[in-house]
Amino acid sequence: MMTPEKRLFFQKQLLQLYNQYQRALPWRAVDVKPNPYYVWLSEIMLQQTTVVTVIPYFNRFIKKWPTITHLAHATQDEVFHLWQGLGYYQRARNLLKCAQVIESTYQSVFPEDLSSLLSLPGIGPYTAAAIRTIAFNQPETVVDGNIESVLSRYLCFDGVFPKAKKQFSGEISEIFQVAKPGDLAQSIMDLGSMICKPTSPSCTDCPIQQKCCAFASKNTQNYPKKAPKTPKPTRYSSLFWIENNKSQVYIRKRTEGRLLLGLMEFPSTPWLESNQSPADGDIKVMHTFTHFHLILEIIKTDAVPVWTQGGFWCDKNDLENYAFPTVMRKVIRKISDQY
Ligand code: SF4
């Protein structure tokens, strides 16, 4: 339970921690006003992705598109090309749409109010709260994975995530009522990432150990409480590596479904849970998406299957200039390892 004493202690310790030891991250402002474009871009990239992975992507993006206006004038292919490898490509689609709306509707100035932020493509309640808190210093309740870990342990919060998220937000909302809510939110994120880590919290180094409920009850491993994950199904497909005698490979853009829409691929049969592959090839590539595992059996041929359309021949050396998702990059690596 969050008593006033416990809340004040938490706020004081965390703000002090941020002043002394905040992580130097390229999207963070030190002694200047935060840049909403950087905050938004980093928050979108950090969804389901670690800080270490995001840093080089973030740096490449702001080098190519230093402002939201520059990004608004990019093409979808250019954005995909710089995004490839980060996964969850719907984020890259919404990123461009959002930049275009901000340019056309808000004259390239990020809106500050919650309802305008929530109306933008790709911005949900978490991202809107994070932008308002970090970029505009407004006391919203921000709940990401790190904040969930730290505060559910600090309070011995017994609700089970994700169902209990709303109740949790209600219980911790008062914490963000400080003069610098952005610093506080980022400090909790730092603590969750460096000290109160999901599987092995380093309680001896923790500045809030003195009042941490999970530490006092020797129960840190039990928080946050999570619903068991449902196992992912496996899908199968035959993928055709079609190469002619000019060292060109047949590629095409994905035009159907939402998954990987607009990215490049090698033709393949539908990805189905029953294995109906026509041949038993020994070159396989495995990849895990959010909701399923995929096993691709690679068939090498020089003939374009009759059912394949809309593609074109690409020099093998030019493949790197196209936006392929990670699963297709794995195929390219596998083929070059084999031949
Ligand atoms: S004392 Fe341990 S469990 Fe509690 S907040 Fe600190 S690191 Fe996390």
Coordinates of C-alpha atoms and ligand atoms in Angstrom, one line a residue, residues 150 153 191 195-196 201-203 206 208-209 212 214-215 220, ligand 1:
V150 CA 9.8 -1.5 -9.6
R153 CA 7.7 -4.9 -5.9
L191 CA 16.1 1.7 -11.9
I195 CA 18.9 -2.4 -10.6
C196 CA 15.4 -3.8 -10.2
P201 CA 16.9 -7.4 -8.8
S202 CA 20.1 -6.1 -7.2
C203 CA 18.5 -5.1 -3.9
C206 CA 18.8 -0.1 -4.5
I208 CA 14.5 2.4 -2.1
Q209 CA 15.3 -0.9 -0.4
C212 CA 10.5 -1.9 -0.4
A214 CA 9.0 -7.3 -1.6
F215 CA 12.5 -7.0 -0.2
T220 CA 11.0 -10.2 -4.9
Ligands
SF4_1 S1 14.7 -3.4 -3.1 FE1 15.0 -4.9 -4.7 S2 12.9 -5.5 -5.3 FE2 12.7 -3.6 -4.1 S3 12.7 -2.0 -5.6 FE3 14.8 -2.2 -5.0 S4 15.7 -3.7 -6.4 FE4 13.5 -3.8 -6.6

